[in-house]
Coordinates of C-alpha atoms in Angstrom, one line a residue:
M114 CA 0.0 0.0 0.0
G115 CA 1.3 3.5 -0.8
S116 CA 1.7 6.5 1.4
V117 CA 2.7 10.1 1.1
V118 CA 5.0 11.9 3.5
V119 CA 5.8 15.7 3.3
S120 CA 8.2 17.4 5.7
D121 CA 9.2 21.1 6.0
L122 CA 8.4 21.7 2.3
E123 CA 9.1 25.1 0.9
Y124 CA 8.6 26.6 -2.5
A125 CA 9.0 30.1 -4.1
P126 CA 8.0 30.8 -7.7
P127 CA 10.8 32.4 -9.8
A128 CA 11.5 36.0 -8.7
S129 CA 8.9 35.7 -5.9
E130 CA 8.7 35.3 -2.2
A131 CA 8.0 31.9 -0.7
L132 CA 4.5 30.6 -1.6
F133 CA 4.6 28.3 1.4
F134 CA 7.2 27.0 3.9
E135 CA 7.5 24.5 6.7
V136 CA 4.6 22.5 5.2
G137 CA 4.4 19.0 6.6
F138 CA 1.7 16.3 6.5
G139 CA 1.3 12.6 5.9
V140 CA -1.3 10.4 4.1
K141 CA -1.4 6.9 5.4
P142 CA -2.1 3.8 3.2
G143 CA -5.7 3.7 2.1
E144 CA -6.5 7.3 3.2
H145 CA -8.3 9.6 0.9
A146 CA -7.0 13.1 1.7
A147 CA -7.8 16.5 0.2
I148 CA -5.8 19.6 0.1
I149 CA -8.0 22.7 0.6
G150 CA -7.3 26.4 0.8
A151 CA -7.8 29.7 -0.9
N152 CA -7.0 30.2 -4.6
G153 CA -3.3 30.7 -5.2
V154 CA -1.9 29.3 -1.9
G155 CA -0.1 26.5 -3.6
K156 CA -2.4 23.4 -3.6
S157 CA -1.6 22.4 -7.1
T158 CA 2.0 23.3 -6.6
I159 CA 2.3 20.7 -3.9
L160 CA 1.0 18.0 -6.2
R161 CA 3.4 19.1 -8.9
I162 CA 6.3 18.8 -6.5
L163 CA 5.2 15.4 -5.3
C164 CA 5.0 14.0 -8.9
G165 CA 8.4 15.6 -9.8
E166 CA 7.2 18.4 -12.1
L167 CA 8.6 21.1 -9.8
I168 CA 11.6 21.0 -7.4
A169 CA 11.0 22.2 -3.9
D170 CA 13.4 24.9 -2.5
A171 CA 13.6 23.0 0.8
G172 CA 12.1 20.1 2.7
E173 CA 11.6 16.5 1.9
H174 CA 8.8 14.4 0.4
A175 CA 8.4 10.8 -0.4
I176 CA 5.8 8.6 -2.0
T177 CA 5.9 4.8 -1.4
G178 CA 4.4 2.5 -4.0
S179 CA 3.3 3.1 -7.6
M180 CA 1.9 6.5 -8.4
L181 CA -0.2 8.2 -11.1
H182 CA -1.0 11.9 -11.4
M183 CA -3.8 13.9 -13.1
T184 CA -3.3 17.6 -13.6
Q185 CA -6.0 20.2 -13.2
D186 CA -6.1 21.1 -16.9
V187 CA -5.7 17.6 -18.3
G188 CA -6.8 17.6 -22.0
M189 CA -7.2 21.4 -22.0
S190 CA -3.8 22.7 -22.8
D191 CA -3.4 21.3 -26.4
P192 CA -6.8 20.2 -27.7
E193 CA -5.3 19.7 -31.2
R194 CA -3.5 16.6 -30.0
S195 CA -4.7 13.1 -30.6
I196 CA -6.7 11.4 -27.9
R197 CA -3.9 8.8 -27.8
E198 CA -1.4 11.5 -26.9
L199 CA -3.7 12.7 -24.1
L200 CA -3.9 9.2 -22.7
L201 CA -0.1 8.7 -22.8
D202 CA 0.1 11.6 -20.3
V203 CA -1.4 9.4 -17.6
A204 CA 0.2 6.1 -18.6
P205 CA 2.8 4.5 -16.4
P206 CA 6.3 6.2 -16.8
E207 CA 8.0 3.5 -19.0
L208 CA 4.9 3.1 -21.3
R209 CA 4.6 6.9 -21.5
T210 CA 8.1 7.3 -22.8
A211 CA 7.7 4.4 -25.2
G212 CA 4.4 5.6 -26.4
R213 CA 5.6 9.1 -27.1
A214 CA 8.6 7.6 -29.0
L215 CA 6.2 5.6 -31.1
V216 CA 4.2 8.7 -31.9
E217 CA 7.3 10.5 -33.0
A218 CA 8.4 7.5 -35.1
E219 CA 5.1 7.4 -36.8
R220 CA 5.4 11.0 -37.8
A221 CA 8.9 10.5 -39.0
L222 CA 7.8 7.6 -41.1
A223 CA 4.9 9.7 -42.6
T224 CA 7.2 12.5 -43.6
G225 CA 9.9 10.3 -45.0
D226 CA 12.4 11.1 -42.3
D227 CA 12.5 7.4 -41.2
D228 CA 13.1 4.4 -43.4
G229 CA 11.0 2.2 -41.2
M230 CA 13.7 0.9 -38.9
G231 CA 13.1 3.5 -36.2
Y232 CA 9.4 2.9 -36.4
A233 CA 9.8 -0.9 -36.1
E234 CA 12.1 -0.5 -33.1
A235 CA 9.7 1.8 -31.4
L236 CA 6.8 -0.6 -32.1
T237 CA 8.7 -3.5 -30.7
T238 CA 9.5 -1.6 -27.5
W239 CA 5.9 -0.5 -27.1
G240 CA 4.7 -4.1 -27.4
D241 CA 7.3 -5.6 -25.1
L242 CA 6.4 -3.1 -22.3
G243 CA 2.7 -4.0 -22.6
G244 CA 1.5 -1.3 -25.0
Y245 CA -1.1 -3.4 -26.7
E246 CA -2.7 -4.3 -23.4
L247 CA -2.7 -0.6 -22.5
E248 CA -4.5 0.2 -25.8
A249 CA -7.1 -2.4 -24.9
S250 CA -7.7 -0.7 -21.6
W251 CA -7.9 2.6 -23.4
S252 CA -10.7 1.3 -25.7
A253 CA -12.6 -0.2 -22.7
A254 CA -12.4 3.1 -20.8
A255 CA -13.5 5.1 -23.9
A256 CA -16.5 2.8 -24.3
R257 CA -17.5 3.7 -20.7
A258 CA -16.7 7.4 -20.8
V259 CA -17.6 8.6 -24.3
S260 CA -21.0 8.0 -25.9
G261 CA -20.5 5.6 -28.8
G262 CA -16.9 4.9 -27.8
I263 CA -13.8 5.9 -29.9
D264 CA -12.9 3.9 -33.0
D265 CA -9.4 5.4 -33.7
L266 CA -7.6 6.9 -30.7
A267 CA -4.7 8.1 -32.9
A268 CA -7.0 9.8 -35.4
R269 CA -9.5 11.5 -33.1
R270 CA -8.6 14.9 -31.7
V271 CA -9.0 15.9 -28.1
L272 CA -11.1 18.9 -29.1
E273 CA -13.8 16.4 -30.4
L274 CA -14.5 15.5 -26.8
S275 CA -16.2 17.8 -24.3
G276 CA -14.3 18.8 -21.2
G277 CA -16.3 16.4 -19.1
E278 CA -15.7 13.5 -21.5
R279 CA -11.9 14.2 -21.4
K280 CA -11.9 14.2 -17.6
R281 CA -14.1 11.1 -17.3
L282 CA -11.9 9.2 -19.8
V283 CA -8.7 10.0 -17.9
L284 CA -10.3 9.1 -14.6
E285 CA -11.5 5.8 -15.9
L286 CA -8.0 4.9 -16.9
L287 CA -6.4 6.0 -13.6
F288 CA -8.8 4.0 -11.5
A289 CA -8.6 1.0 -13.7
A290 CA -4.7 1.1 -13.5
S291 CA -5.1 0.8 -9.7
P292 CA -1.9 2.5 -8.7
E293 CA -1.0 2.5 -5.0
V294 CA -1.1 6.3 -4.9
L295 CA -3.3 8.7 -6.9
L296 CA -2.7 12.4 -7.1
L297 CA -5.8 14.2 -8.5
D298 CA -5.9 17.9 -9.1
E299 CA -9.6 19.1 -9.2
P300 CA -10.9 15.8 -10.7
D301 CA -14.5 17.1 -10.5
N302 CA -14.1 20.1 -12.8
Y303 CA -16.1 19.8 -16.0
L304 CA -18.0 16.8 -14.8
D305 CA -21.8 16.8 -14.8
V306 CA -23.8 15.8 -11.7
P307 CA -24.2 12.1 -12.4
T308 CA -20.5 11.8 -13.3
R309 CA -19.6 13.5 -10.0
S310 CA -21.6 10.9 -8.2
W311 CA -19.8 8.3 -10.2
L312 CA -16.5 9.9 -9.2
E313 CA -17.4 9.8 -5.5
E314 CA -18.2 6.1 -5.7
R315 CA -14.9 5.3 -7.4
I316 CA -13.0 7.3 -4.8
R317 CA -14.9 5.6 -1.9
S318 CA -14.2 2.1 -3.4
F319 CA -10.6 2.8 -4.4
P320 CA -8.4 0.6 -2.1
G321 CA -5.2 2.7 -2.6
T322 CA -4.2 6.1 -1.3
I323 CA -5.5 9.4 -2.7
L324 CA -4.3 12.9 -2.3
M325 CA -6.5 15.4 -4.2
V326 CA -7.3 19.1 -4.6
S327 CA -11.0 20.0 -4.8
H328 CA -13.4 22.8 -4.2
D329 CA -16.5 20.7 -4.6
R330 CA -18.0 20.9 -1.1
T331 CA -20.4 17.9 -1.6
L332 CA -17.6 15.7 -2.9
L333 CA -15.4 16.7 0.1
E334 CA -18.1 15.9 2.5
N335 CA -18.7 12.5 0.9
V336 CA -15.2 11.1 0.3
A337 CA -12.4 13.0 2.1
T338 CA -11.2 11.2 5.2
K339 CA -8.5 13.8 6.0
L340 CA -8.0 17.5 5.1
V341 CA -4.7 19.2 4.6
V342 CA -5.5 22.9 5.1
L343 CA -3.1 25.4 3.4
E344 CA -3.2 28.8 4.9
G345 CA -0.9 31.4 6.4
S346 CA 2.1 30.2 4.3
G347 CA 1.9 26.9 6.2
C348 CA -0.6 24.1 6.8
W349 CA -2.5 22.2 9.4
V350 CA -4.3 18.8 9.3
H351 CA -7.9 18.0 10.1
G352 CA -8.3 14.3 10.6
G353 CA -11.9 14.1 9.5
S354 CA -14.3 14.9 6.7
Y355 CA -15.3 18.3 5.4
T356 CA -18.6 18.1 7.3
T357 CA -16.7 18.7 10.6
Y358 CA -14.1 21.0 9.2
P359 CA -15.7 24.4 10.0
E360 CA -16.1 23.5 13.7
A361 CA -12.5 22.1 13.8
R362 CA -11.1 25.3 12.3
E363 CA -13.0 27.5 14.8
A364 CA -11.8 25.4 17.7
R365 CA -8.2 25.6 16.4
Q366 CA -8.4 29.4 16.2
E367 CA -9.6 29.5 19.8
R368 CA -6.8 27.2 20.9
L369 CA -4.2 29.7 19.5
G370 CA -5.0 32.0 22.4
D371 CA -5.2 35.8 22.5
A372 CA -4.0 38.0 19.7
R373 CA -0.7 38.9 21.4
K374 CA 0.3 35.3 21.9
R375 CA -0.7 34.5 18.3
W376 CA 1.4 37.3 17.0
E377 CA 4.4 36.2 19.1
D378 CA 4.1 32.7 17.8
E379 CA 4.2 33.9 14.2
E380 CA 7.0 36.3 14.9
R381 CA 9.1 33.4 16.3
R382 CA 8.3 31.3 13.3
L383 CA 9.4 34.0 10.8
Y384 CA 12.5 34.7 12.8
R385 CA 13.5 31.0 12.9
H386 CA 12.9 30.8 9.2
M387 CA 15.0 33.9 8.5
K388 CA 17.9 32.4 10.6
I389 CA 17.7 29.1 8.7
M390 CA 17.8 31.0 5.3
K391 CA 20.8 33.1 6.5
Q392 CA 22.7 29.9 7.4
R393 CA 21.9 28.5 3.9
A394 CA 23.1 31.7 2.3
A395 CA 26.4 31.5 4.2
A396 CA 26.9 28.0 2.8
N397 CA 25.7 28.8 -0.7
F398 CA 25.5 32.4 -2.1
K399 CA 22.7 31.4 -4.4
N400 CA 20.4 31.4 -1.4
A401 CA 21.2 35.0 -0.5
T402 CA 18.2 36.5 -2.3
K403 CA 15.8 34.2 -0.5
A404 CA 17.6 34.9 2.8
N405 CA 17.2 38.7 2.3
A406 CA 13.5 38.2 1.4
A407 CA 13.0 36.1 4.6
E408 CA 14.7 38.9 6.7
T409 CA 12.6 41.6 5.0
R410 CA 9.4 39.6 5.7
W411 CA 10.3 39.3 9.4
E412 CA 11.3 42.9 9.7
K413 CA 8.0 44.1 8.1
F414 CA 6.1 41.8 10.4
V415 CA 7.8 43.2 13.6
A416 CA 7.5 46.8 12.4
A417 CA 3.7 46.4 11.9
G418 CA 3.2 45.3 15.5
P419 CA 0.6 42.7 16.7
P420 CA -1.6 41.9 13.7
P421 CA -4.8 39.8 13.3
P422 CA -4.5 36.0 14.0
P423 CA -1.7 34.3 12.0
V424 CA -4.2 32.5 9.9
P425 CA -6.8 35.2 9.2
D426 CA -10.0 34.3 7.5
Q427 CA -10.1 35.2 3.8
H428 CA -12.7 38.0 3.5
I429 CA -14.2 38.1 0.0
H430 CA -17.0 40.6 -0.2
V431 CA -19.2 40.3 -3.3
A432 CA -21.9 43.0 -3.6
L433 CA -24.0 42.4 -6.7
R434 CA -26.4 45.4 -6.9
G435 CA -28.7 44.7 -9.9
A436 CA -31.8 46.8 -10.5
D437 CA -35.5 46.5 -11.1
S438 CA -36.9 45.3 -14.5
A439 CA -40.2 44.3 -16.0
R440 CA -41.8 41.1 -14.6
R441 CA -41.1 39.1 -17.8
V442 CA -37.3 39.2 -18.2
V443 CA -36.6 36.6 -20.9
M444 CA -39.1 35.1 -23.3
L445 CA -38.0 32.1 -25.3
D446 CA -40.4 31.1 -28.1
E447 CA -39.8 27.7 -29.9
V448 CA -36.0 28.2 -29.5
S449 CA -33.4 25.6 -30.6
V450 CA -29.7 25.8 -31.2
G451 CA -28.2 23.5 -33.8
D452 CA -29.4 20.0 -33.3
L453 CA -28.5 20.0 -29.6
F454 CA -32.1 20.2 -28.3
L455 CA -35.6 20.3 -29.5
P456 CA -37.4 23.7 -29.9
F457 CA -38.9 24.8 -26.6
S458 CA -40.7 27.7 -25.1
E459 CA -40.3 29.2 -21.6
E460 CA -40.5 32.5 -19.7
I461 CA -38.1 33.7 -17.0
H462 CA -39.4 36.2 -14.6
F463 CA -37.8 39.0 -12.5
G464 CA -36.0 37.8 -9.4
E465 CA -35.9 34.2 -10.3
R466 CA -32.8 32.0 -9.9
V467 CA -33.0 29.4 -12.6
G468 CA -30.6 26.5 -12.8
L469 CA -29.9 25.3 -16.3
I470 CA -28.9 21.6 -15.9
G471 CA -28.4 18.4 -17.9
P472 CA -25.6 16.0 -18.9
N473 CA -22.5 17.3 -20.6
G474 CA -22.9 18.1 -24.3
T475 CA -26.6 18.8 -24.3
G476 CA -26.2 22.5 -25.3
K477 CA -26.5 24.4 -22.0
T478 CA -23.6 26.8 -22.8
H479 CA -24.9 27.2 -26.4
L480 CA -28.3 28.2 -25.0
L481 CA -26.6 30.8 -22.7
D482 CA -24.7 32.1 -25.8
A483 CA -28.1 32.5 -27.6
I484 CA -29.7 34.3 -24.7
E485 CA -26.7 36.6 -24.4
G486 CA -26.8 37.4 -28.1
A487 CA -23.3 36.0 -28.7
R488 CA -24.9 33.6 -31.3
E489 CA -28.2 33.4 -33.1
A490 CA -30.8 30.8 -32.2
D491 CA -31.3 28.4 -35.2
E492 CA -35.0 28.4 -34.6
G493 CA -37.4 30.6 -32.7
S494 CA -36.9 33.9 -31.0
I495 CA -35.5 35.3 -27.7
R496 CA -36.9 38.5 -26.4
F497 CA -36.1 40.6 -23.3
G498 CA -38.4 42.7 -21.2
P499 CA -38.0 46.5 -20.7
R500 CA -35.1 47.8 -18.5
T501 CA -33.0 44.6 -18.7
S502 CA -29.2 44.7 -18.7
V503 CA -27.5 41.3 -19.3
G504 CA -24.1 40.3 -17.9
R505 CA -22.3 37.1 -18.7
F506 CA -19.8 35.0 -16.7
T507 CA -17.8 32.6 -19.0
Q508 CA -16.9 29.1 -18.0
V509 CA -13.4 29.1 -19.5
H510 CA -12.8 32.9 -18.9
H511 CA -12.5 33.6 -22.6
R512 CA -12.3 37.4 -22.5
P513 CA -10.4 38.8 -25.5
D514 CA -11.3 42.3 -24.1
F515 CA -9.1 41.5 -21.0
A516 CA -6.1 40.2 -23.0
G517 CA -2.8 41.8 -22.2
R518 CA -4.3 44.0 -19.5
T519 CA -3.7 44.1 -15.8
S520 CA -6.3 43.6 -13.2
A521 CA -6.0 47.3 -12.2
D522 CA -6.5 48.4 -15.8
I523 CA -9.6 46.3 -16.3
V524 CA -11.3 47.5 -13.1
T525 CA -10.2 51.1 -13.5
E526 CA -12.0 51.2 -16.8
R527 CA -15.2 50.4 -14.9
V528 CA -14.7 52.7 -11.8
G529 CA -12.8 55.6 -13.4
D530 CA -10.1 55.8 -10.7
Q531 CA -7.1 53.6 -10.1
E532 CA -7.2 54.0 -6.3
K533 CA -10.9 52.9 -6.3
A534 CA -9.9 50.0 -8.5
R535 CA -7.3 48.8 -6.1
K536 CA -9.8 48.9 -3.2
R537 CA -12.3 46.9 -5.2
L538 CA -9.7 44.3 -6.1
A539 CA -8.7 44.0 -2.4
R540 CA -12.3 43.4 -1.5
Y541 CA -12.2 40.4 -3.8
G542 CA -8.9 39.1 -2.4
L543 CA -7.0 40.3 -5.4
A544 CA -4.8 42.9 -3.8
G545 CA -1.7 40.9 -4.7
Q546 CA -2.7 40.6 -8.4
V547 CA -3.3 44.4 -9.1
D548 CA -0.4 44.5 -11.6
Q549 CA -0.8 41.0 -13.0
E550 CA -2.0 40.6 -16.6
F551 CA -5.2 38.6 -17.0
E552 CA -3.5 35.7 -18.7
T553 CA -1.2 35.1 -15.7
L554 CA -4.0 34.9 -13.1
S555 CA -5.0 31.5 -11.8
G556 CA -8.4 30.1 -12.8
G557 CA -9.9 31.1 -9.4
Q558 CA -8.5 34.6 -9.7
K559 CA -9.8 35.1 -13.2
A560 CA -13.2 34.0 -11.9
R561 CA -13.2 36.5 -9.1
L562 CA -12.1 39.3 -11.5
E563 CA -15.0 38.4 -13.8
I564 CA -17.5 38.5 -11.0
L565 CA -16.2 41.8 -9.8
C566 CA -16.6 43.3 -13.3
L567 CA -20.2 42.0 -13.3
E568 CA -20.8 43.8 -10.0
L569 CA -19.3 47.1 -11.2
E570 CA -21.3 47.0 -14.5
G571 CA -24.5 46.8 -12.6
H572 CA -26.5 44.3 -14.7
N573 CA -29.9 43.0 -13.5
V574 CA -29.8 39.8 -15.5
L575 CA -26.8 37.5 -14.9
L576 CA -26.0 34.6 -17.1
L577 CA -23.5 32.4 -15.2
D578 CA -21.7 29.5 -16.9
E579 CA -20.1 27.3 -14.2
P580 CA -19.3 30.2 -11.9
T581 CA -17.9 28.2 -9.0
D582 CA -15.7 25.8 -11.0
N583 CA -12.4 27.5 -10.3
L584 CA -13.4 29.4 -7.1
D585 CA -12.1 28.3 -3.7
I586 CA -14.7 27.4 -1.1
E587 CA -14.8 30.8 0.6
S588 CA -15.2 32.6 -2.7
S589 CA -18.1 30.3 -3.7
E590 CA -19.8 31.0 -0.5
A591 CA -19.4 34.7 -0.9
L592 CA -20.8 34.5 -4.4
E593 CA -23.8 32.5 -3.1
Q594 CA -24.5 35.1 -0.4
A595 CA -24.2 37.9 -2.9
L596 CA -26.7 36.2 -5.3
D597 CA -29.1 35.8 -2.4
G598 CA -29.3 39.5 -2.0
F599 CA -29.0 40.4 -5.7
V600 CA -31.9 42.5 -7.0
G601 CA -32.3 40.9 -10.4
T602 CA -32.5 37.6 -12.3
V603 CA -30.0 34.8 -12.5
V604 CA -29.7 32.0 -15.1
A605 CA -26.9 29.6 -14.1
V606 CA -25.3 26.6 -15.7
S607 CA -23.7 24.5 -13.0
H608 CA -22.7 21.0 -11.9
D609 CA -21.9 22.2 -8.4
R610 CA -24.5 20.5 -6.2
T611 CA -24.1 22.9 -3.3
F612 CA -24.4 25.9 -5.6
L613 CA -27.4 24.4 -7.4
A614 CA -29.2 24.1 -4.0
T615 CA -29.4 27.9 -4.0
M616 CA -31.5 28.0 -7.2
D617 CA -35.3 28.5 -7.1
R618 CA -36.2 26.2 -10.0
F619 CA -34.6 24.3 -12.9
V620 CA -34.7 23.8 -16.7
M621 CA -33.2 20.5 -17.7
I622 CA -32.0 19.6 -21.2
G623 CA -31.9 15.8 -21.6
D624 CA -29.6 13.6 -23.8
D625 CA -32.6 13.0 -26.1
G626 CA -33.1 16.8 -26.7
D627 CA -36.2 17.1 -24.6
V628 CA -36.5 20.2 -22.3
V629 CA -38.4 20.1 -19.0
A630 CA -39.0 22.4 -16.1
L631 CA -38.4 21.2 -12.6
P632 CA -39.8 23.0 -9.5
D633 CA -37.1 22.3 -6.9
H634 CA -33.6 21.1 -6.2
E635 CA -34.5 17.7 -4.9
L636 CA -36.5 16.8 -8.0
A637 CA -33.7 18.2 -10.2
M638 CA -31.1 15.9 -8.6
R639 CA -33.4 12.9 -9.1
A640 CA -34.0 13.9 -12.7
L641 CA -30.3 14.1 -13.4
H642 CA -29.8 10.6 -12.2
D643 CA -33.0 9.0 -13.5
P644 CA -34.7 11.3 -16.0
D645 CA -37.2 8.7 -17.3
E646 CA -38.6 8.0 -13.8
V647 CA -39.0 11.7 -13.0
R648 CA -40.5 12.9 -16.3
S649 CA -43.8 11.0 -15.6
L650 CA -44.3 13.0 -12.3
P651 CA -47.1 15.6 -12.4
Q652 CA -44.7 18.3 -11.0
V653 CA -42.5 18.1 -14.2
K654 CA -43.6 20.5 -16.9
P655 CA -42.5 19.6 -20.5
L656 CA -41.3 22.7 -22.4
T657 CA -40.5 21.1 -25.8
V658 CA -42.8 22.3 -28.5

């Protein structure tokens, strides 16, 4: 059985101060642990260090047993690649190397740069290491994960699969490979609700050790047996599920004592870290910059005097204002988009929170595009009532208007004053990203910036496409609280079960193209798992023309 041990881990990005230091925790054989914390504190970085993609600046880490790793953006970085190349990314190391060599040999053969000898050698190595058996497992996984399966893994492109299909396919392979340790970075992203339930069952039944990063509160409650909490440049461990985490954190804060004692404890920690860095600098001049940074951090801390607790709560304040509009906000009359769903009619009224749900690939995002006006409906018409102003949150943060611009520039354009812009960014936990360009922000930071812009633009109709996908837990809760007080109408596509529970009613697009209205969250969750059983109920209203 595999295990994970981390001791005094430290890492600083190039030309930056330490992201975290003195991080230590262990995951015992068979435990299913989750790393949680605010966006940008280093959760994914720890997984990348553990799998060898990054080198820690200090500390030790060890994984016993076989290990496989899934990155947060698996299948997203280069969608033009073949599906076979994607699957090689999560193959065992020897097969991964042999498979990539075979791909290169095939290309060389096709262009005439290889007389066939190199290809024959690569093919033999692939077969000797078990490549054909791996290909059989790929085909079996594709049959389970992708509707209709995949006939030719080398010819099909990654972009032909939805984000959810890519994630499901990779997860199928990882669980089937049954390594002793699995490192999973946000495995729930892009998965629809039934597939998230499937993921929970696979995690619960997995006999090996799992260390994952996730912001899905329902998943954390259902599968995590231990939480590694990153905050305050360090970490602490809660040896229970997420259900008991809030009480455990509150109790921990109380145990830290009064503010003076907490400040003194942190001052001693920074001082000790500075001394260690000075010693390292004396032994190796390359550490001088980091030693100076550690000394500066300690001096600033002391000069500021007793601060708030060493692990202060992250305060994200979202204030979506909105405005009044006519009672009938959106009127859809026999609308369809492509051949994704059948024409349907529906009205959305002022103040409603409507969840747009259904399996991946049924056209929910395309429908939002049509409502926004970013594309034309292929059939029917979409009309808005008087005094409506529509704002859109994009799932993949595709904002060409933000390209090459800093957070401060983007917000200043909306408030007219750079000092005001900095204050708004600080309210969203983005004070440290004021001068960062949009492309360099993390997924969660991009999401917060988009929501801030929606707030400042003052729309009274919000179209939200997976708004919590990249948000940390505190930011998701802040958004939910803001929407609760928002004077306006919300139409949201989401697979986040906790977020969906805040919606008033639901419109579901099924795999067969039918569209139905569902009156509450409980019925919506039942419909996602068993649509045929629910459609016969009198509470379900067919919308398809």
